[in-house]
Amino acid sequence: MPPTSPAAPRRRVLLQAAGTAATTAAWPGLAWARAATRKVLRVAFSIAETSFDPARISDLYSRVVTAHIFEALYAYDALARPSKIVPLVADGLPEVSADHKVWTVRIRPGIFFADDPAFQGQRREMTAEDHAYAFRRVMDPRYNSPLAESLLGDGIVGLAALRERALQDRTPLDYDAPLPGLRVLDRYTLQFTLTAPRPRFLQTLAQSDLLGAQAREVVQFYGDRIDAHPVGTGPFMLQQWRRGSLIVLVRNPGYRERFYNAEPAADDAEGQAILQRFQGRRLPMVDEVRVAIIEENQPRWLAFLNGQLDGLLGQTGPLPLDYAPLALPGGRLAPHLARRGIRVIRNRAADCALTYFNMQDPVVGGYTPDKVALRRAIALGTDVAREIRLVRRGQAVVAQSPVLPHTSGYDPAFRSEMGVYDLQRARALLDLHGYIDRDGDGWRERPDGGPLELVQASEPMQISRQFDELSTRDCKALGLKLRIATRQWPENMKAAQAGSLQMWALGSSADAPDGQTALARYYGKQAGQQNLSQFKLPAFDALYERMLQLPDGPERDQLFFEAKRLAVAYMPQKVHVHRISNDLMHPWLLGFRRPVFAGEWWQYVDIDAGLAPAA
């Protein structure tokens, strides 16, 4: 039916009404009435969370929740673009030695943890020891923290030895052992000493989601149940959690007096307008946050249209790709949405979508010319332009390297084989290295004549099925048999960390302005953690470790260039695209600005109760 047909608006109304019943039945957390005096922010996650224990988290969705419960020493300014790190619980910026090895931080007194039974009715003040404890927990082998290798890369003196003793002796981590690199000088002063210069260590100190202050007695009180009992000093507390379905956070009633303040650039009209509206307001401005886990695109879109979600926002629940042509024809907000006061903010995100190859897998892994040729052929035979057009609905750009937009090392002029689609060249590579069809069944065999089957992990969602169809088509064009193995996302992540997946397509987002964080996906010591492909190349590791010590500048930029070339040459990952973020919001949601790196923003927005629907 053409859009100009008189019946079209009627059909849209009926579709929305049907969506109300469907979304409410499937996600009862959406069915609630707004109290006139209570402000509730309602958002959705497109993928389920895994844990709220910072030491165990491996996914973006859980990190967004913990970023609002825990607080690190520093945070990102809510409005500054480019990004700027400012004190959060620290009393000013750190004192840093000239060689960037010694970092001393003083904490503001009078900051308290949220009330919890673990404190036995006493108010519990946050101290420097609580921050040191959070760092130590990451080293505890009991938790197998995905952050461990990254934190070890910062070179905090004594931290690696502490972990190694626990591993070698098979004993519990000694949380009371003195560490020369992690010293509590007094109740409110913490000093880090590093083995080598780390000019960007401040970015490590600004990770509230993973390294916010934690109270030791809380962890001991809850034991193995700690993932469901996050207790921090942040603006919100976890009130309810139905795994994979509903997450409810409420305002921390004991949260300190903290007021909205930010420093947008003078020529940043949007940022200046938000600052003018909210400067001096006490945080958080909403009383409750309700997160519905809605994995399928249609019910998430319908929930938004029906006003059951305040926005399709952020890295965890933006506009579904299926509905981009309807909501943003030609890249502009559709008139029927604009008439309802709905707004859109579009940006190129600091992220990417990729497919990784398990370098330990006997089929696609390895460093010999034939294995490299297979991965490069699959990458060359991946029609990313078709992917952008058909599945991503134009909401992405072709990626040329693993380094992400808005981070150091990203060069928009850089071009490489990563961004090339060349089917004939891909077929020639396979032929040259012995991947040919010997039995005439239409599928290539391995160079030794053995059967060749690719197995790609996926999830049981409609959008995943669309990507799977494209992957199957691309592989068929190369004469490669592809089998899709479907499981829930958390199950795939566990299998990926264990090194048991052959291939998997997923996304990656920058959590800091340093582009080297993306290169951690190739660093040998991160194998099984951020480096899911298990890529281990001494030449790359040497570049990576040298980059850690260098300040930003031309010498480091050259190492970025060399690292990108190695990533393309060995192709342990095919980086497909950098995505365009589309954040849609109803007129009653005020003050939203997508963070470039950090996940916290719920405390910076307000709900206009006069515009919001009553139910």
Coordinates of C-alpha atoms in Angstrom, one line a residue:
M1 CA 0.0 0.0 0.0
P2 CA 1.6 3.3 -1.0
P3 CA 2.3 5.8 1.8
T4 CA -0.1 8.4 0.2
S5 CA -3.1 6.0 0.5
P6 CA -5.8 7.4 2.9
A7 CA -5.8 4.0 4.6
A8 CA -2.1 4.1 5.5
P9 CA -2.4 6.2 8.7
R10 CA -5.2 3.9 9.9
R11 CA -2.9 0.9 9.4
R12 CA -0.2 2.5 11.4
V13 CA -2.6 3.2 14.3
L14 CA -3.7 -0.4 14.4
L15 CA -0.1 -1.7 14.2
Q16 CA 0.8 0.5 17.2
A17 CA -2.2 -0.7 19.2
A18 CA -1.3 -4.4 18.5
G19 CA 2.2 -3.6 19.5
T20 CA 1.0 -2.4 22.9
A21 CA -0.5 -5.7 23.8
A22 CA 2.4 -7.6 22.4
T23 CA 5.2 -5.7 24.2
T24 CA 3.3 -5.6 27.5
A25 CA 2.6 -9.3 27.5
A26 CA 6.2 -10.2 26.7
W27 CA 7.8 -7.6 28.9
P28 CA 5.5 -6.8 31.8
G29 CA 8.1 -4.4 33.2
L30 CA 6.8 -2.0 30.5
A31 CA 3.3 -1.9 32.0
W32 CA 3.3 0.6 34.8
A33 CA 1.7 4.0 35.6
R34 CA 3.7 7.2 36.1
A35 CA 3.2 8.7 39.5
A36 CA 2.8 12.4 39.2
T37 CA 5.6 13.1 41.6
R38 CA 8.0 10.3 40.5
K39 CA 10.2 10.5 37.5
V40 CA 11.0 7.2 35.8
L41 CA 13.3 6.8 32.9
R42 CA 12.4 3.8 30.7
V43 CA 14.9 2.3 28.3
A44 CA 15.6 -1.0 26.6
F45 CA 18.6 -3.2 26.0
S46 CA 18.8 -5.2 22.8
I47 CA 20.9 -7.9 24.4
A48 CA 20.7 -9.4 27.9
E49 CA 23.1 -8.5 30.6
T50 CA 25.4 -11.1 32.2
S51 CA 26.5 -10.0 35.7
F52 CA 26.7 -6.9 37.9
D53 CA 30.0 -7.9 39.6
P54 CA 32.6 -5.5 38.0
A55 CA 35.3 -8.1 38.4
R56 CA 33.4 -10.6 36.2
I57 CA 31.8 -8.4 33.5
S58 CA 32.7 -9.0 29.9
D59 CA 29.8 -7.3 28.1
L60 CA 28.7 -3.7 27.4
Y61 CA 25.2 -4.1 28.7
S62 CA 26.2 -5.1 32.2
R63 CA 28.8 -2.3 32.2
V64 CA 26.2 0.3 31.5
V65 CA 24.3 -0.7 34.6
T66 CA 27.3 -0.9 36.9
A67 CA 28.5 2.5 35.7
H68 CA 25.5 4.0 37.4
I69 CA 26.0 2.1 40.7
F70 CA 29.8 2.3 41.2
E71 CA 32.1 5.4 41.0
A72 CA 35.7 5.5 39.9
L73 CA 38.1 8.3 40.9
Y74 CA 37.4 10.2 37.7
A75 CA 34.7 10.4 35.0
Y76 CA 34.1 12.0 31.6
D77 CA 32.6 15.4 31.4
A78 CA 28.9 14.9 30.3
L79 CA 29.0 17.5 27.5
A80 CA 32.7 18.1 26.6
R81 CA 33.5 17.3 23.0
P82 CA 36.3 16.2 22.5
S83 CA 36.1 14.2 25.7
K84 CA 37.6 15.5 28.9
I85 CA 38.2 13.6 32.2
V86 CA 37.2 15.4 35.4
P87 CA 37.3 14.4 39.1
L88 CA 34.3 12.3 40.3
V89 CA 35.2 11.3 43.8
A90 CA 38.8 12.5 43.6
D91 CA 39.7 15.9 45.1
G92 CA 41.2 17.3 42.0
L93 CA 43.4 15.9 39.2
P94 CA 46.2 13.5 40.2
E95 CA 49.7 14.5 41.0
V96 CA 51.8 12.9 38.3
S97 CA 55.6 12.5 38.2
A98 CA 57.5 13.8 35.3
D99 CA 58.1 10.3 33.9
H100 CA 54.4 9.3 34.2
K101 CA 55.2 6.5 36.6
V102 CA 53.9 7.8 39.9
W103 CA 50.2 8.9 40.2
T104 CA 48.9 10.2 43.5
V105 CA 45.2 10.8 44.0
R106 CA 43.4 12.4 47.0
I107 CA 39.8 11.4 47.6
R108 CA 37.1 13.8 48.9
P109 CA 36.0 12.8 52.4
G110 CA 32.3 12.4 53.3
I111 CA 31.3 10.1 50.4
F112 CA 29.2 7.1 51.5
F113 CA 28.2 3.8 50.1
A114 CA 24.5 3.1 49.6
D115 CA 22.8 1.5 52.6
D116 CA 23.0 -2.3 52.6
P117 CA 22.5 -5.1 55.1
A118 CA 26.3 -5.9 54.8
F119 CA 27.0 -2.7 56.7
Q120 CA 24.8 -3.8 59.7
G121 CA 22.9 -0.6 60.0
Q122 CA 26.0 1.7 59.9
R123 CA 26.8 4.3 57.3
R124 CA 29.9 3.3 55.5
E125 CA 32.2 6.0 54.2
M126 CA 34.2 5.3 51.1
T127 CA 38.0 5.4 51.6
A128 CA 41.1 5.0 49.5
E129 CA 41.3 1.4 50.5
D130 CA 38.0 0.7 48.7
H131 CA 39.5 1.8 45.4
A132 CA 42.6 -0.3 46.0
Y133 CA 40.4 -3.3 46.8
A134 CA 38.6 -2.9 43.5
F135 CA 42.0 -3.2 41.7
R136 CA 43.0 -6.2 43.7
R137 CA 39.7 -8.0 43.0
V138 CA 40.4 -7.9 39.3
M139 CA 43.7 -9.8 40.0
D140 CA 41.9 -12.6 42.0
P141 CA 42.1 -15.8 39.9
R142 CA 38.8 -16.8 41.6
Y143 CA 36.9 -14.4 39.4
N144 CA 38.9 -14.9 36.1
S145 CA 38.3 -11.2 35.4
P146 CA 38.2 -10.2 31.7
L147 CA 39.9 -7.0 32.8
A148 CA 42.9 -8.7 34.4
E149 CA 45.3 -8.6 31.4
S150 CA 44.4 -5.1 30.5
L151 CA 45.1 -3.9 34.1
L152 CA 48.3 -5.8 34.2
G153 CA 49.3 -3.9 31.1
D154 CA 49.3 -0.7 33.1
G155 CA 52.2 -2.1 35.0
I156 CA 51.2 -1.4 38.6
V157 CA 54.2 -2.6 40.6
G158 CA 53.6 -5.8 42.5
L159 CA 50.1 -6.5 41.0
A160 CA 51.3 -9.2 38.6
A161 CA 53.4 -10.9 41.3
L162 CA 50.4 -10.9 43.7
R163 CA 48.3 -12.7 41.1
E164 CA 51.0 -15.1 40.1
R165 CA 51.5 -16.2 43.7
A166 CA 47.8 -17.1 44.0
L167 CA 48.0 -19.0 40.7
Q168 CA 51.2 -20.9 41.5
D169 CA 50.4 -21.7 45.1
R170 CA 46.7 -22.3 44.4
T171 CA 45.8 -20.3 47.4
P172 CA 43.3 -17.4 47.8
L173 CA 44.6 -14.0 46.8
D174 CA 46.3 -12.2 49.6
Y175 CA 44.2 -9.0 49.8
D176 CA 46.3 -7.6 52.7
A177 CA 49.8 -8.1 51.1
P178 CA 51.6 -4.8 50.8
L179 CA 52.0 -3.6 47.2
P180 CA 54.6 -1.1 46.3
G181 CA 52.6 0.0 43.3
L182 CA 49.2 0.3 45.0
R183 CA 49.7 2.2 48.3
V184 CA 47.1 3.6 50.6
L185 CA 49.0 6.6 52.0
D186 CA 46.2 7.5 54.4
R187 CA 42.4 7.2 54.6
Y188 CA 41.9 9.5 51.6
T189 CA 45.1 9.2 49.6
L190 CA 46.0 6.5 47.1
Q191 CA 49.3 6.2 45.2
F192 CA 50.0 4.2 42.0
T193 CA 53.5 3.4 41.0
L194 CA 54.0 1.9 37.5
T195 CA 56.9 -0.1 36.1
A196 CA 57.0 2.0 33.0
P197 CA 55.6 5.4 31.8
R198 CA 51.9 5.3 31.2
P199 CA 50.9 8.8 30.0
R200 CA 47.2 7.8 29.6
F201 CA 46.8 6.1 33.0
L202 CA 44.1 8.6 33.9
Q203 CA 41.8 6.8 31.5
T204 CA 42.1 3.7 33.6
L205 CA 41.1 5.7 36.7
A206 CA 37.9 6.8 34.9
Q207 CA 36.2 3.4 34.6
S208 CA 33.3 3.5 37.0
D209 CA 31.8 0.4 35.5
L210 CA 34.7 -1.8 36.2
L211 CA 37.0 -0.1 38.7
G212 CA 34.6 1.9 40.9
A213 CA 35.1 1.7 44.7
Q214 CA 33.9 -1.5 46.3
A215 CA 33.5 -2.4 49.9
R216 CA 35.2 -5.5 51.0
E217 CA 32.6 -6.5 53.6
V218 CA 29.9 -6.4 50.9
V219 CA 31.8 -8.9 48.7
Q220 CA 32.4 -11.1 51.8
F221 CA 28.7 -10.8 52.9
Y222 CA 27.2 -12.0 49.6
G223 CA 29.9 -14.4 48.5
D224 CA 29.0 -16.2 45.2
R225 CA 25.8 -14.0 45.0
I226 CA 27.7 -10.8 44.7
D227 CA 26.9 -10.4 41.0
A228 CA 23.2 -9.7 42.0
H229 CA 24.1 -7.4 44.9
P230 CA 26.2 -4.5 43.5
V231 CA 26.7 -1.8 46.2
G232 CA 28.5 1.4 45.3
T233 CA 28.6 5.1 46.0
G234 CA 26.9 6.0 42.8
P235 CA 23.6 7.8 42.0
F236 CA 21.5 4.6 41.7
M237 CA 20.9 1.3 43.5
L238 CA 19.8 -2.0 42.1
Q239 CA 16.2 -2.6 43.3
Q240 CA 15.0 -5.5 41.0
W241 CA 16.6 -7.9 38.6
R242 CA 14.9 -10.5 36.5
R243 CA 17.7 -11.9 34.5
G244 CA 17.4 -11.3 30.8
S245 CA 14.1 -9.6 31.3
L246 CA 14.0 -6.5 33.6
I247 CA 16.4 -4.3 35.5
V248 CA 15.2 -1.7 37.9
L249 CA 17.5 0.9 39.5
V250 CA 16.3 3.5 42.0
R251 CA 17.8 6.8 43.2
N252 CA 20.3 6.3 46.0
P253 CA 18.7 8.2 48.8
G254 CA 22.1 8.7 50.5
Y255 CA 23.8 10.1 47.4
R256 CA 25.9 13.1 48.2
E257 CA 25.1 16.6 47.1
R258 CA 26.3 16.6 43.5
F259 CA 25.1 19.2 41.0
Y260 CA 25.0 19.3 37.2
N261 CA 28.1 20.9 35.8
A262 CA 29.9 20.5 32.5
E263 CA 32.2 22.3 30.0
P264 CA 30.9 22.1 26.5
A265 CA 32.9 24.0 23.9
A266 CA 32.0 27.6 23.3
D267 CA 30.8 26.8 19.8
D268 CA 28.8 23.7 20.8
A269 CA 25.2 25.1 20.6
E270 CA 23.6 21.8 21.7
G271 CA 25.9 21.4 24.6
Q272 CA 25.6 25.0 25.7
A273 CA 21.8 24.7 25.6
I274 CA 21.8 21.6 27.8
L275 CA 24.2 23.3 30.2
Q276 CA 22.0 26.4 30.4
R277 CA 19.0 24.3 31.2
F278 CA 20.5 22.0 33.8
Q279 CA 23.5 23.7 35.4
G280 CA 23.2 23.6 39.2
R281 CA 20.5 20.9 39.2
R282 CA 21.0 18.2 41.8
L283 CA 21.9 14.7 40.4
P284 CA 20.3 12.4 39.6
M285 CA 17.3 14.1 38.2
V286 CA 15.2 10.9 37.8
D287 CA 14.0 8.7 40.6
E288 CA 14.0 5.4 38.8
V289 CA 15.4 3.7 35.7
R290 CA 13.6 0.7 34.3
V291 CA 15.5 -1.4 31.7
A292 CA 13.5 -3.9 29.6
I293 CA 15.5 -6.5 27.7
I294 CA 13.9 -6.6 24.3
E295 CA 16.1 -8.5 21.9
E296 CA 13.8 -8.5 18.8
N297 CA 13.6 -5.3 16.9
Q298 CA 9.9 -5.1 16.2
P299 CA 8.6 -5.1 19.8
R300 CA 11.4 -2.7 20.8
W301 CA 10.3 -0.3 18.0
L302 CA 6.6 -0.6 18.9
A303 CA 7.3 -0.1 22.6
F304 CA 8.9 3.2 21.7
L305 CA 6.1 4.3 19.3
N306 CA 3.6 3.6 22.0
G307 CA 5.4 5.7 24.6
Q308 CA 6.4 2.7 26.7
L309 CA 10.1 3.6 26.2
D310 CA 11.3 7.2 26.5
G311 CA 13.8 6.7 23.8
L312 CA 15.8 4.3 21.7
L313 CA 19.1 5.4 23.0
G314 CA 22.8 4.8 23.6
Q315 CA 25.0 1.9 22.6
T316 CA 22.7 -0.6 24.3
G317 CA 19.3 0.1 22.6
P318 CA 19.3 2.6 19.7
L319 CA 17.0 2.7 16.7
P320 CA 16.7 -0.8 15.3
L321 CA 18.2 -1.1 11.8
D322 CA 15.0 -2.6 10.4
Y323 CA 13.2 0.7 11.1
A324 CA 15.8 3.2 9.9
P325 CA 14.2 3.7 6.5
L326 CA 10.8 4.3 8.2
A327 CA 12.2 6.6 10.9
L328 CA 14.9 8.3 8.9
P329 CA 14.1 8.4 5.2
G330 CA 17.0 10.0 3.4
G331 CA 18.8 10.4 6.8
R332 CA 16.1 12.9 8.0
L333 CA 13.5 12.4 10.7
A334 CA 10.2 11.2 9.2
P335 CA 7.5 13.9 9.3
H336 CA 5.0 11.6 11.2
L337 CA 7.6 11.3 14.0
A338 CA 8.6 15.0 14.0
R339 CA 4.9 16.0 14.4
R340 CA 4.9 14.0 17.7
G341 CA 7.8 16.0 18.9
I342 CA 10.2 13.1 18.6
R343 CA 13.8 14.1 18.1
V344 CA 16.9 12.3 16.7
I345 CA 20.6 12.7 17.2
R346 CA 22.9 11.1 14.6
N347 CA 26.6 10.6 15.0
R348 CA 29.3 8.3 13.7
A349 CA 29.9 6.0 16.7
A350 CA 33.2 5.1 18.3
D351 CA 32.6 1.5 17.5
C352 CA 32.8 -1.2 14.9
A353 CA 31.2 -4.5 13.8
L354 CA 33.5 -7.3 13.1
T355 CA 33.9 -11.0 12.5
Y356 CA 36.7 -12.7 14.4
F357 CA 38.5 -15.9 13.4
N358 CA 39.8 -18.2 16.2
M359 CA 43.6 -18.4 15.5
Q360 CA 43.8 -21.7 17.4
D361 CA 41.1 -23.4 15.3
P362 CA 42.4 -26.1 12.9
V363 CA 40.4 -24.8 10.0
V364 CA 40.7 -21.0 10.0
G365 CA 43.5 -20.5 12.5
G366 CA 47.2 -20.4 12.1
Y367 CA 50.0 -18.3 10.7
T368 CA 51.0 -20.3 7.6
P369 CA 50.5 -18.8 4.2
D370 CA 47.5 -21.1 3.4
K371 CA 45.7 -20.2 6.6
V372 CA 46.3 -16.5 6.2
A373 CA 45.1 -16.8 2.6
L374 CA 41.8 -18.4 3.7
R375 CA 41.0 -15.6 6.2
R376 CA 42.0 -12.9 3.7
A377 CA 39.9 -14.5 1.0
I378 CA 36.8 -14.7 3.4
A379 CA 37.4 -11.0 4.2
L380 CA 37.8 -10.0 0.5
G381 CA 34.7 -12.0 -0.3
T382 CA 32.6 -10.2 2.3
D383 CA 30.3 -7.7 0.5
V384 CA 30.2 -5.1 3.2
A385 CA 28.5 -2.5 0.9
R386 CA 25.6 -5.0 0.4
E387 CA 25.5 -5.5 4.2
I388 CA 25.3 -1.7 4.8
R389 CA 22.6 -1.3 2.1
L390 CA 20.4 -4.3 2.9
V391 CA 20.7 -5.0 6.6
R392 CA 22.2 -1.9 8.1
R393 CA 19.9 0.2 6.1
G394 CA 22.7 2.7 5.3
Q395 CA 23.5 3.3 8.9
A396 CA 27.2 2.6 8.7
V397 CA 30.4 3.2 6.8
V398 CA 33.0 0.7 5.6
A399 CA 35.8 0.2 8.1
Q400 CA 39.4 0.3 6.9
S401 CA 41.1 -0.8 10.2
P402 CA 40.3 -1.9 13.7
V403 CA 41.0 1.6 15.2
L404 CA 37.7 3.4 16.0
P405 CA 36.5 6.9 15.1
H406 CA 36.9 9.6 17.8
T407 CA 40.0 7.8 19.2
S408 CA 43.7 8.5 18.8
G409 CA 45.3 6.6 15.9
Y410 CA 42.1 6.8 13.8
D411 CA 42.9 8.2 10.3
P412 CA 39.9 8.8 8.1
A413 CA 42.3 8.9 5.1
F414 CA 43.7 5.4 5.8
R415 CA 42.8 2.8 3.2
S416 CA 43.6 -0.9 3.3
E417 CA 42.5 -4.4 2.1
M418 CA 40.2 -4.4 5.2
G419 CA 37.8 -2.2 3.3
V420 CA 37.9 -3.9 -0.1
Y421 CA 35.4 -6.3 -1.7
D422 CA 37.0 -8.2 -4.5
L423 CA 35.4 -11.6 -5.2
Q424 CA 37.7 -12.5 -8.1
R425 CA 40.8 -11.8 -6.1
A426 CA 39.4 -13.8 -3.1
R427 CA 38.8 -16.8 -5.4
A428 CA 42.3 -16.6 -6.9
L429 CA 43.8 -16.6 -3.4
L430 CA 41.9 -19.8 -2.5
D431 CA 42.9 -21.4 -5.8
L432 CA 46.6 -20.5 -5.3
H433 CA 46.8 -22.0 -1.9
G434 CA 45.1 -25.3 -2.7
Y435 CA 41.6 -24.6 -1.5
I436 CA 39.9 -26.2 -4.5
D437 CA 36.9 -28.4 -5.3
R438 CA 38.4 -31.8 -5.9
D439 CA 35.2 -34.0 -5.9
G440 CA 33.0 -31.7 -8.0
D441 CA 30.3 -31.2 -5.3
G442 CA 30.6 -27.4 -5.6
W443 CA 32.4 -26.9 -2.3
R444 CA 36.2 -26.4 -1.9
E445 CA 38.3 -28.8 0.2
R446 CA 41.4 -28.1 2.3
P447 CA 44.8 -28.1 0.7
D448 CA 45.4 -31.6 2.0
G449 CA 42.1 -32.8 0.5
G450 CA 40.2 -32.9 3.7
P451 CA 36.6 -31.5 4.1
L452 CA 36.3 -27.8 4.7
E453 CA 33.4 -26.5 6.7
L454 CA 33.2 -23.0 8.3
V455 CA 31.2 -22.7 11.5
Q456 CA 30.0 -19.2 12.5
A457 CA 28.3 -18.6 15.9
S458 CA 25.1 -16.6 15.9
E459 CA 22.1 -15.7 18.0
P460 CA 18.4 -16.5 17.7
M461 CA 17.3 -13.0 16.7
Q462 CA 15.8 -11.7 13.5
I463 CA 18.6 -9.3 12.9
S464 CA 21.2 -12.0 13.4
R465 CA 19.4 -14.2 10.9
Q466 CA 19.6 -11.4 8.3
F467 CA 23.4 -11.1 8.8
D468 CA 23.7 -14.9 8.7
E469 CA 22.0 -15.0 5.3
L470 CA 24.5 -12.5 3.9
S471 CA 27.4 -14.5 5.4
T472 CA 26.1 -17.7 3.9
R473 CA 25.6 -16.0 0.5
D474 CA 29.2 -14.5 0.5
C475 CA 30.8 -17.9 1.5
K476 CA 28.7 -19.7 -1.2
A477 CA 30.1 -17.3 -3.8
L478 CA 33.6 -18.4 -2.8
G479 CA 32.7 -22.1 -2.8
L480 CA 33.0 -22.3 1.0
K481 CA 30.4 -24.2 3.0
L482 CA 29.2 -22.3 6.0
R483 CA 27.2 -23.6 8.9
I484 CA 25.5 -21.3 11.4
A485 CA 25.6 -22.4 15.1
T486 CA 22.9 -20.5 17.1
R487 CA 23.0 -19.9 20.8
Q488 CA 22.1 -17.1 23.2
W489 CA 24.6 -14.2 23.3
P490 CA 25.9 -14.9 26.8
E491 CA 26.5 -18.5 25.9
N492 CA 28.5 -17.5 22.8
M493 CA 30.6 -15.0 24.9
K494 CA 31.5 -17.8 27.4
A495 CA 32.4 -20.1 24.5
A496 CA 34.4 -17.3 22.8
Q497 CA 36.5 -16.7 26.0
A498 CA 37.1 -20.4 26.3
G499 CA 38.4 -20.4 22.7
S500 CA 35.8 -22.9 21.4
L501 CA 34.2 -20.8 18.7
Q502 CA 35.6 -20.8 15.2
M503 CA 34.0 -17.6 14.0
W504 CA 31.7 -15.0 15.5
A505 CA 30.3 -11.7 14.4
L506 CA 29.9 -9.1 17.2
G507 CA 30.5 -5.4 17.9
S508 CA 33.2 -3.5 19.8
S509 CA 32.9 0.0 21.3
A510 CA 35.6 2.4 22.6
D511 CA 35.6 3.0 26.3
A512 CA 38.4 5.5 26.3
P513 CA 39.8 8.2 23.9
D514 CA 43.0 6.1 23.3
G515 CA 42.8 4.1 20.1
Q516 CA 45.1 1.5 21.5
T517 CA 42.2 0.0 23.4
A518 CA 41.0 -1.4 20.1
L519 CA 44.4 -2.9 19.4
A520 CA 44.1 -4.9 22.6
R521 CA 41.9 -7.2 20.5
Y522 CA 45.2 -8.3 18.8
Y523 CA 47.5 -8.3 21.8
G524 CA 48.8 -11.7 22.7
K525 CA 48.6 -11.3 26.5
Q526 CA 44.9 -10.5 26.1
A527 CA 44.1 -13.8 24.4
G528 CA 40.8 -15.2 25.7
Q529 CA 39.9 -11.8 27.2
Q530 CA 39.6 -8.8 24.8
N531 CA 41.6 -10.8 22.2
L532 CA 38.9 -13.3 21.5
S533 CA 40.6 -14.4 18.3
Q534 CA 43.6 -15.6 20.3
F535 CA 46.0 -13.8 18.0
K536 CA 49.6 -14.0 19.1
L537 CA 52.3 -12.3 17.0
P538 CA 55.5 -11.1 18.6
A539 CA 56.0 -8.3 16.2
F540 CA 52.5 -6.9 17.0
D541 CA 53.0 -7.3 20.7
A542 CA 56.3 -5.4 20.6
L543 CA 54.5 -2.5 18.8
Y544 CA 51.7 -2.6 21.3
E545 CA 54.0 -2.5 24.4
R546 CA 56.0 0.4 22.9
M547 CA 52.9 2.4 22.3
L548 CA 51.9 2.1 25.9
Q549 CA 54.9 4.1 27.0
L550 CA 54.9 6.8 24.4
P551 CA 53.0 10.1 24.7
D552 CA 50.6 11.0 21.9
G553 CA 52.5 12.4 18.9
P554 CA 54.0 11.5 15.5
E555 CA 56.1 8.6 16.8
R556 CA 53.1 6.9 18.3
D557 CA 51.0 7.6 15.2
Q558 CA 53.6 5.8 13.1
L559 CA 53.3 2.7 15.4
F560 CA 49.5 2.9 15.0
F561 CA 50.0 2.8 11.2
E562 CA 52.3 -0.3 11.5
A563 CA 50.0 -2.1 13.9
K564 CA 47.0 -1.5 11.5
R565 CA 49.0 -2.9 8.6
L566 CA 49.8 -6.1 10.6
A567 CA 46.2 -6.5 11.6
V568 CA 45.2 -6.3 7.9
A569 CA 48.0 -8.6 6.7
Y570 CA 47.2 -11.5 9.1
M571 CA 43.4 -10.8 9.3
P572 CA 42.5 -12.4 12.6
Q573 CA 39.4 -10.2 12.4
K574 CA 37.5 -8.8 9.5
V575 CA 36.3 -5.4 10.7
H576 CA 33.2 -4.7 8.6
V577 CA 31.9 -1.2 9.5
H578 CA 31.8 1.7 11.8
R579 CA 28.2 2.3 12.8
I580 CA 26.1 5.4 12.7
S581 CA 24.3 5.9 15.9
N582 CA 20.7 7.0 15.8
D583 CA 19.2 8.1 19.1
L584 CA 15.5 8.7 19.1
M585 CA 13.7 10.3 22.0
H586 CA 10.2 11.5 23.0
P587 CA 9.8 15.2 23.8
W588 CA 9.5 14.6 27.5
L589 CA 13.0 13.2 27.7
L590 CA 15.3 16.1 28.4
G591 CA 19.1 16.5 28.3
F592 CA 20.2 13.4 26.6
R593 CA 23.6 13.4 24.9
R594 CA 25.2 10.0 24.0
P595 CA 28.5 9.6 25.8
V596 CA 31.3 9.0 23.4
F597 CA 33.2 6.6 25.6
A598 CA 31.7 6.1 29.1
G599 CA 28.3 4.4 29.6
E600 CA 26.9 6.6 32.2
W601 CA 24.2 9.1 31.3
W602 CA 21.0 8.2 33.2
Q603 CA 21.8 10.7 36.0
Y604 CA 22.2 13.6 33.5
V605 CA 18.6 13.4 32.0
D606 CA 15.2 14.6 33.2
I607 CA 11.6 13.7 32.5
D608 CA 9.1 16.4 31.8
A609 CA 6.1 15.0 33.7
G610 CA 3.8 17.5 32.0
L611 CA 4.5 16.0 28.6
A612 CA 5.0 12.3 29.5
P613 CA 2.0 10.0 29.1
A614 CA 0.2 9.0 32.3
A615 CA 0.7 5.3 31.6

